[in-house]
Short mmCIF file of C-alpha atoms and ligand atoms in Angstrom, two decimals:
data_model
loop_
_atom_site.label_atom_id
_atom_site.label_comp_id
_atom_site.label_asym_id
_atom_site.label_seq_id
_atom_site.Cartn_x
_atom_site.Cartn_y
_atom_site.Cartn_z
CA MET V 223 -19.77 59.48 33.52
CA MET V 224 -19.67 62.87 31.76
CA PRO V 225 -17.35 62.79 28.74
CA LEU V 226 -14.24 64.96 28.91
CA ILE V 227 -14.65 67.61 26.21
CA ASP V 228 -12.17 70.30 25.18
CA PRO V 229 -13.11 73.90 24.28
CA ILE V 230 -13.57 73.10 20.57
CA GLY V 231 -15.77 70.08 21.23
CA ARG V 232 -13.28 67.22 20.91
CA THR V 233 -14.00 64.32 23.27
CA ILE V 234 -10.80 63.42 25.10
CA ASN V 235 -10.79 59.76 26.12
CA TYR V 236 -7.23 58.62 25.40
CA LEU V 237 -4.08 59.05 27.51
CA ARG V 238 -0.60 58.18 26.25
CA LEU V 239 1.38 57.55 29.42
CA SER V 240 5.16 57.35 29.14
CA VAL V 241 6.87 55.30 31.84
CA THR V 242 10.48 56.02 30.87
CA ASP V 243 12.63 58.10 28.53
CA ARG V 244 15.26 55.31 28.42
CA CYS V 245 15.55 53.06 25.40
CA ASN V 246 17.52 50.06 24.20
CA LEU V 247 17.51 51.42 20.60
CA ARG V 248 18.56 54.79 19.16
CA CYS V 249 16.30 55.26 16.12
CA THR V 250 17.53 57.98 13.77
CA TYR V 251 14.06 59.53 13.45
CA CYS V 252 13.50 59.62 17.20
CA MET V 253 16.70 60.99 18.69
CA PRO V 254 19.89 62.70 17.50
CA GLU V 255 23.05 60.61 17.11
CA ALA V 256 24.57 62.07 20.28
CA GLY V 257 21.55 60.80 22.22
CA ILE V 258 19.49 62.96 24.55
CA ASP V 259 19.89 64.29 28.05
CA LYS V 260 18.25 61.70 30.25
CA ILE V 261 15.68 62.73 32.81
CA ALA V 262 17.32 62.67 36.27
CA HIS V 263 16.23 59.64 38.31
CA GLY V 264 14.53 61.78 40.95
CA ASP V 265 12.41 63.45 38.27
CA ILE V 266 11.06 60.17 36.85
CA LEU V 267 7.65 59.47 38.29
CA SER V 268 7.36 56.45 40.55
CA TYR V 269 4.87 53.75 39.62
CA GLU V 270 2.69 54.96 42.47
CA GLU V 271 2.61 58.44 40.93
CA LEU V 272 1.94 57.10 37.44
CA TYR V 273 -0.89 55.03 38.88
CA ARG V 274 -2.42 58.09 40.55
CA ILE V 275 -2.33 59.93 37.21
CA ALA V 276 -3.99 57.00 35.45
CA GLN V 277 -6.65 56.74 38.14
CA ALA V 278 -7.35 60.49 38.05
CA ALA V 279 -7.53 60.47 34.24
CA VAL V 280 -9.99 57.56 34.23
CA SER V 281 -12.12 59.26 36.87
CA MET V 282 -12.36 62.24 34.49
CA GLY V 283 -13.42 60.31 31.38
CA ILE V 284 -10.31 58.66 29.93
CA ASP V 285 -11.11 55.05 28.97
CA LYS V 286 -8.03 54.13 26.93
CA ILE V 287 -4.42 54.26 28.15
CA ARG V 288 -1.43 53.50 25.95
CA ILE V 289 1.81 52.80 27.79
CA THR V 290 4.80 54.08 25.88
CA GLY V 291 8.30 55.50 26.35
CA GLY V 292 11.30 55.47 25.53
CA GLU V 293 11.00 51.73 25.55
CA PRO V 294 8.42 50.81 28.21
CA LEU V 295 9.66 47.25 28.57
CA VAL V 296 13.10 48.35 29.84
CA ARG V 297 11.64 49.78 33.04
CA LYS V 298 11.91 47.32 35.93
CA GLY V 299 8.58 46.34 37.45
CA ILE V 300 6.57 47.22 34.34
CA VAL V 301 4.56 43.98 34.32
CA HIS V 302 3.31 44.45 37.89
CA PHE V 303 2.45 48.09 37.11
CA LEU V 304 0.47 47.07 34.03
CA HIS V 305 -1.42 44.51 36.07
CA GLN V 306 -2.38 47.24 38.55
CA LEU V 307 -3.52 49.55 35.74
CA SER V 308 -5.61 46.82 34.16
CA GLU V 309 -7.72 46.66 37.32
CA ILE V 310 -8.71 50.35 37.36
CA PRO V 311 -12.51 50.34 37.11
CA GLY V 312 -13.64 52.25 34.01
CA LEU V 313 -10.43 51.70 32.04
CA GLU V 314 -11.67 49.88 28.96
CA GLN V 315 -8.48 49.63 26.91
CA LEU V 316 -4.94 49.09 28.19
CA VAL V 317 -2.54 48.94 25.26
CA LEU V 318 1.20 49.28 24.80
CA THR V 319 3.70 50.44 22.18
CA THR V 320 7.07 48.71 22.05
CA ASN V 321 10.08 48.29 19.79
CA GLY V 322 9.71 44.54 20.33
CA VAL V 323 13.31 43.89 21.44
CA LEU V 324 12.25 42.37 24.79
CA LEU V 325 8.94 40.90 23.66
CA GLU V 326 10.10 37.34 23.16
CA GLU V 327 10.71 36.98 26.88
CA MET V 328 7.93 39.29 28.07
CA ALA V 329 4.92 38.77 25.79
CA ALA V 330 3.27 36.07 27.91
CA ASP V 331 3.64 38.15 31.11
CA LEU V 332 2.21 41.24 29.39
CA HIS V 333 -0.77 39.22 28.25
CA ALA V 334 -1.32 37.81 31.72
CA ALA V 335 -1.02 41.34 33.17
CA GLY V 336 -4.05 42.46 31.16
CA VAL V 337 -2.49 44.33 28.22
CA GLN V 338 -5.06 43.99 25.45
CA ARG V 339 -3.21 44.98 22.28
CA LEU V 340 0.33 45.74 21.13
CA ASN V 341 1.71 48.24 18.66
CA ILE V 342 5.16 47.11 17.59
CA SER V 343 7.55 49.31 15.63
CA LEU V 344 9.08 47.58 12.61
CA ASP V 345 10.77 49.84 10.07
CA SER V 346 12.52 47.26 7.90
CA LEU V 347 12.71 43.54 7.12
CA ASN V 348 16.34 43.88 6.11
CA PRO V 349 18.76 43.29 9.03
CA LYS V 350 21.23 45.91 7.79
CA THR V 351 18.60 48.59 7.18
CA PHE V 352 17.01 47.78 10.53
CA ALA V 353 20.39 48.12 12.29
CA HIS V 354 21.05 51.37 10.45
CA ILE V 355 17.70 52.95 11.38
CA SER V 356 17.78 51.78 15.00
CA ARG V 357 21.55 52.45 15.21
CA CYS V 358 22.04 49.17 17.12
CA GLY V 359 19.01 46.89 16.79
CA ASP V 360 18.89 43.19 15.99
CA LEU V 361 16.01 42.48 13.60
CA GLU V 362 15.93 38.77 14.51
CA ARG V 363 15.09 39.60 18.13
CA VAL V 364 12.22 41.86 17.09
CA LEU V 365 10.83 39.26 14.68
CA ALA V 366 11.05 36.63 17.43
CA GLY V 367 9.22 39.08 19.72
CA ILE V 368 6.44 39.55 17.18
CA GLU V 369 6.03 35.77 16.87
CA ALA V 370 5.88 35.41 20.66
CA ALA V 371 3.22 38.13 20.86
CA LYS V 372 1.19 36.42 18.13
CA ALA V 373 1.45 33.09 19.93
CA CYS V 374 -0.05 34.72 23.06
CA GLY V 375 -3.05 35.84 21.00
CA PHE V 376 -2.33 39.59 21.08
CA PRO V 377 -3.99 41.69 18.39
CA ILE V 378 -0.95 43.36 16.77
CA LYS V 379 -0.30 46.50 14.78
CA LEU V 380 3.10 46.84 13.16
CA ASN V 381 4.15 50.47 12.70
CA MET V 382 6.63 51.44 9.99
CA VAL V 383 7.95 55.01 9.87
CA VAL V 384 8.46 55.52 6.13
CA MET V 385 11.56 57.49 5.10
CA ARG V 386 12.46 58.29 1.53
CA GLY V 387 15.73 56.73 0.41
CA ILE V 388 16.05 54.80 3.68
CA ASN V 389 13.26 52.21 3.86
CA ASP V 390 10.52 53.36 1.47
CA HIS V 391 11.48 50.62 -1.02
CA GLU V 392 10.20 48.11 1.57
CA ILE V 393 6.61 49.38 1.79
CA VAL V 394 5.27 46.53 -0.35
CA ASP V 395 7.28 43.87 1.56
CA LEU V 396 5.94 45.13 4.88
CA ALA V 397 2.39 45.29 3.49
CA ALA V 398 2.70 41.69 2.30
CA LEU V 399 2.95 40.59 5.95
CA ALA V 400 -0.73 41.48 6.31
CA THR V 401 -1.72 39.13 3.50
CA THR V 402 -0.76 35.99 5.42
CA SER V 403 -1.02 37.08 9.03
CA ALA V 404 -3.85 38.52 11.13
CA ILE V 405 -2.04 41.78 11.82
CA THR V 406 -2.47 45.41 10.83
CA VAL V 407 0.53 46.97 9.10
CA ARG V 408 0.52 50.75 9.38
CA PHE V 409 2.68 53.20 7.48
CA ILE V 410 3.43 56.42 9.36
CA GLU V 411 4.68 59.57 7.71
CA TYR V 412 8.04 60.58 9.07
CA MET V 413 7.60 63.56 11.44
CA PRO V 414 10.43 66.11 11.78
CA ALA V 415 10.48 65.97 15.59
CA ILE V 416 14.24 66.47 15.85
CA ARG V 417 14.24 68.89 12.87
CA GLU V 418 17.29 67.44 11.18
CA HIS V 419 18.78 69.28 8.21
CA ASN V 420 16.76 68.68 5.02
CA TRP V 421 14.08 66.67 6.84
CA GLN V 422 11.65 67.44 4.01
CA LYS V 423 13.47 64.94 1.79
CA LEU V 424 12.57 62.09 4.15
CA VAL V 425 8.80 62.63 4.12
CA VAL V 426 6.86 60.26 1.85
CA PRO V 427 3.30 61.62 1.84
CA GLY V 428 0.56 59.15 2.67
CA SER V 429 -0.97 59.68 -0.79
CA GLU V 430 2.26 58.44 -2.39
CA ILE V 431 2.48 55.48 0.02
CA LEU V 432 -1.06 54.51 -0.97
CA SER V 433 -0.50 54.86 -4.71
CA ARG V 434 2.65 52.75 -4.46
CA LEU V 435 0.75 50.08 -2.50
CA ALA V 436 -2.12 50.23 -4.99
CA GLN V 437 0.25 49.14 -7.77
CA HIS V 438 0.58 45.78 -5.97
CA PHE V 439 -2.60 45.28 -3.98
CA THR V 440 -6.30 46.04 -4.34
CA LEU V 441 -7.02 48.41 -1.47
CA VAL V 442 -10.57 48.47 -0.16
CA PRO V 443 -11.21 51.31 2.33
CA VAL V 444 -12.48 50.13 5.69
CA GLU V 445 -15.35 52.09 7.19
CA GLN V 446 -13.96 54.19 10.06
CA SER V 447 -15.57 54.03 13.44
CA GLU V 448 -15.50 57.36 15.28
CA THR V 449 -12.94 56.08 17.75
CA ALA V 450 -10.73 54.26 15.26
CA GLY V 451 -7.85 56.71 15.65
CA PRO V 452 -5.82 58.56 13.09
CA ALA V 453 -5.19 55.73 10.60
CA ARG V 454 -7.01 55.38 7.29
CA ASN V 455 -7.45 51.63 7.02
CA PHE V 456 -7.72 49.30 4.05
CA ARG V 457 -8.28 45.65 3.48
CA ILE V 458 -6.87 43.59 0.67
CA PRO V 459 -9.37 41.06 -0.74
CA GLY V 460 -8.28 37.59 0.38
CA ALA V 461 -5.81 38.91 2.98
CA ILE V 462 -6.11 38.01 6.65
CA GLY V 463 -4.71 41.28 7.95
CA THR V 464 -5.27 44.94 7.10
CA LEU V 465 -3.24 48.01 6.16
CA GLY V 466 -3.31 51.54 7.55
CA VAL V 467 -1.76 54.88 6.67
CA ILE V 468 -1.17 57.64 9.23
CA THR V 469 -0.54 61.11 7.83
CA PRO V 470 0.30 63.57 10.62
CA VAL V 471 2.36 65.74 8.26
CA SER V 472 0.50 65.88 4.94
CA HIS V 473 -3.04 65.61 6.27
CA ASP V 474 -3.33 66.24 9.98
CA PHE V 475 -6.05 64.71 12.11
CA CYS V 476 -6.02 67.46 14.78
CA SER V 477 -9.75 68.15 14.47
CA GLU V 478 -10.43 64.57 15.64
CA CYS V 479 -7.58 64.32 18.13
CA ASN V 480 -8.85 62.60 21.29
CA ARG V 481 -5.59 62.32 23.23
CA ILE V 482 -3.47 63.87 25.91
CA ARG V 483 0.04 62.80 26.87
CA VAL V 484 2.01 62.55 30.07
CA THR V 485 5.80 62.17 30.01
CA ALA V 486 7.80 59.99 32.39
CA SER V 487 8.68 63.12 34.38
CA GLY V 488 5.03 64.11 34.73
CA LEU V 489 4.69 66.80 32.08
CA ALA V 490 1.17 66.68 30.71
CA LYS V 491 0.71 67.86 27.12
CA GLY V 492 -2.30 68.45 24.91
CA CYS V 493 -0.22 68.21 21.73
CA LEU V 494 3.02 66.46 20.80
CA PHE V 495 4.30 69.53 18.98
CA SER V 496 3.35 72.24 21.46
CA THR V 497 5.61 73.62 24.20
CA SER V 498 2.54 74.19 26.36
CA GLN V 499 2.60 71.69 29.22
CA VAL V 500 1.54 71.29 32.84
CA ASP V 501 3.89 69.81 35.44
CA LEU V 502 1.82 67.21 37.32
CA LYS V 503 4.65 66.64 39.82
CA LEU V 504 3.59 69.75 41.71
CA ALA V 505 0.11 68.36 42.25
CA LEU V 506 1.41 64.82 42.84
CA ARG V 507 4.10 65.67 45.36
CA ASN V 508 2.58 68.60 47.23
CA GLY V 509 -1.10 68.47 46.61
CA SER V 510 -4.28 66.52 46.78
CA ASN V 511 -6.06 64.42 44.18
CA MET V 512 -8.28 67.44 43.53
CA LEU V 513 -5.23 69.45 42.41
CA LEU V 514 -4.19 66.58 40.15
CA ASN V 515 -7.63 66.53 38.53
CA GLN V 516 -7.48 70.31 38.08
CA ALA V 517 -4.04 70.07 36.47
CA LEU V 518 -5.22 67.39 34.03
CA GLY V 519 -8.35 69.43 33.35
CA SER V 520 -6.23 72.45 32.45
CA VAL V 521 -4.36 70.38 29.85
CA VAL V 522 -7.67 69.54 28.20
CA ASP V 523 -8.83 73.17 28.45
CA THR V 524 -5.67 74.46 26.73
CA LYS V 525 -5.30 71.70 24.12
CA PRO V 526 -4.04 73.36 20.93
CA VAL V 527 -6.50 73.47 18.03
CA ARG V 528 -3.90 72.07 15.62
CA HIS V 529 -0.19 71.63 15.11
CA GLN V 530 1.80 73.83 12.72
CA MET V 531 3.51 71.36 10.42
CA ASN V 532 3.29 70.40 6.75
CA PRO V 533 5.63 68.63 4.30
CA GLU V 534 7.54 71.88 3.66
CA GLU V 535 7.56 73.71 7.01
CA CYS V 536 7.52 73.07 10.72
CA TYR V 537 7.73 75.57 13.54
CA HIS V 538 8.09 73.53 16.71
CA GLN V 539 11.16 73.34 18.93
CA ALA V 540 13.20 70.19 18.23
CA PHE V 541 12.45 67.34 20.63
CA SER V 542 13.03 63.62 20.91
CA MET V 543 9.94 61.42 20.58
CA SER V 544 11.44 59.15 23.24
CA SER V 545 11.16 61.95 25.78
CA ILE V 546 7.43 62.35 25.20
CA GLY V 547 6.25 58.95 24.06
CA GLY V 548 5.54 59.45 20.34
N1 SAM H 59 10.02 52.56 21.96
C1 SAM H 59 8.69 52.27 21.55
C2 SAM H 59 8.62 52.11 20.05
O1 SAM H 59 9.55 52.51 19.36
O2 SAM H 59 7.62 51.57 19.58
C3 SAM H 59 7.68 53.29 22.03
C4 SAM H 59 8.08 54.75 21.98
S1 SAM H 59 8.26 55.43 20.35
C5 SAM H 59 8.72 57.08 20.71
C6 SAM H 59 6.55 55.54 19.87
C7 SAM H 59 6.30 55.60 18.38
O3 SAM H 59 6.77 56.84 17.89
C8 SAM H 59 6.98 54.50 17.56
O4 SAM H 59 6.01 53.82 16.79
C9 SAM H 59 7.92 55.26 16.69
O5 SAM H 59 8.08 54.64 15.44
C10 SAM H 59 7.21 56.60 16.56
N2 SAM H 59 8.10 57.69 16.16
C11 SAM H 59 9.21 58.11 16.79
N3 SAM H 59 9.78 59.12 16.11
C12 SAM H 59 9.00 59.33 15.00
C13 SAM H 59 9.07 60.23 13.90
N4 SAM H 59 10.05 61.11 13.79
N5 SAM H 59 8.10 60.19 12.97
C14 SAM H 59 7.09 59.29 13.08
N6 SAM H 59 6.97 58.41 14.10
C15 SAM H 59 7.92 58.43 15.04
FE1 SF4 H 60 13.57 53.94 21.22
FE2 SF4 H 60 11.11 53.86 20.25
FE3 SF4 H 60 12.62 56.06 19.98
FE4 SF4 H 60 13.27 53.91 18.60
S1 SF4 H 60 11.35 55.09 18.39
S2 SF4 H 60 14.68 55.20 19.80
S3 SF4 H 60 12.71 52.30 19.95
S4 SF4 H 60 11.85 55.22 21.87
#
């Protein structure tokens, strides 16, 4: 199959597909305290429509799909849907991002459905800090979910959004999890999606995260494969797991970006931070598969060259990550 290539030569092989904007947590960095306007039920794509998008994307050159949300595991019927996706010929990687709250009961079913890897958000090991960041979460449930996922044999990445004065004092504790467990712990720079007042104070640049880690661990850079994604990865001699740092704010990876996104209401986007989007519902509900392919192709053709964001300034319209899928 011909690779899908955008106008500046980036190969696009990765689709982040959101199945819901609903969530069982309310993370401070993801949505404002008052919550967000939910997508009306009639505007949420059915599983049949999501499947058609996935199939069309794979037919055009996408070989990796990440299911995200909101919280993907709160949508009824998700396991059956994942099983259907896993059987699309040409789809090489089916992976999922979750907050872990429902994993204890669902991990085995996800594994049986053909999900190959899990990214699990974990911002703190302190129950009070965790409850504060998630505004309602129970750390014990998430930790039990992580254990259940490990027991099923899932390769696991734990993602911590690092925020100064909130959880940055736990970087070393989170990293220590990778010394005794075969997981990757990744530290993500806080992104000012919702543009809260004084957001700059929350950003801990990746360089600072690394120098703080280096005071406790020997960090050996891991050779990057071309498709390894945006993380810079490190191993610690003697550790079973690895560490990663993702720096969308201080050091963007736009020139290597290989992804497009589709929201639960069918808005296809070439960049998280751009208002440019194509409504796939028109092609899905009135048109043919050819129109759907054309609509997806136009997202690739208009993919922004880079986002406009650095640790001091951002120019995007405020949005909730849960409405797009992070
Ligand atoms: N609910 C799932 C979860 O939390 O893992 C999936 C959806 S969530 C929107 C996807 C990812 O976006 C999570 O890893 C979350 O930590 C990340 N995210 C959300 N808001 C962010 C922000 N302001 N800065 C950096 N990462 C963010
Ligand atoms: Fe929900 Fe994930 Fe957003 Fe937290 S980051 S509120 S778990 S969608």
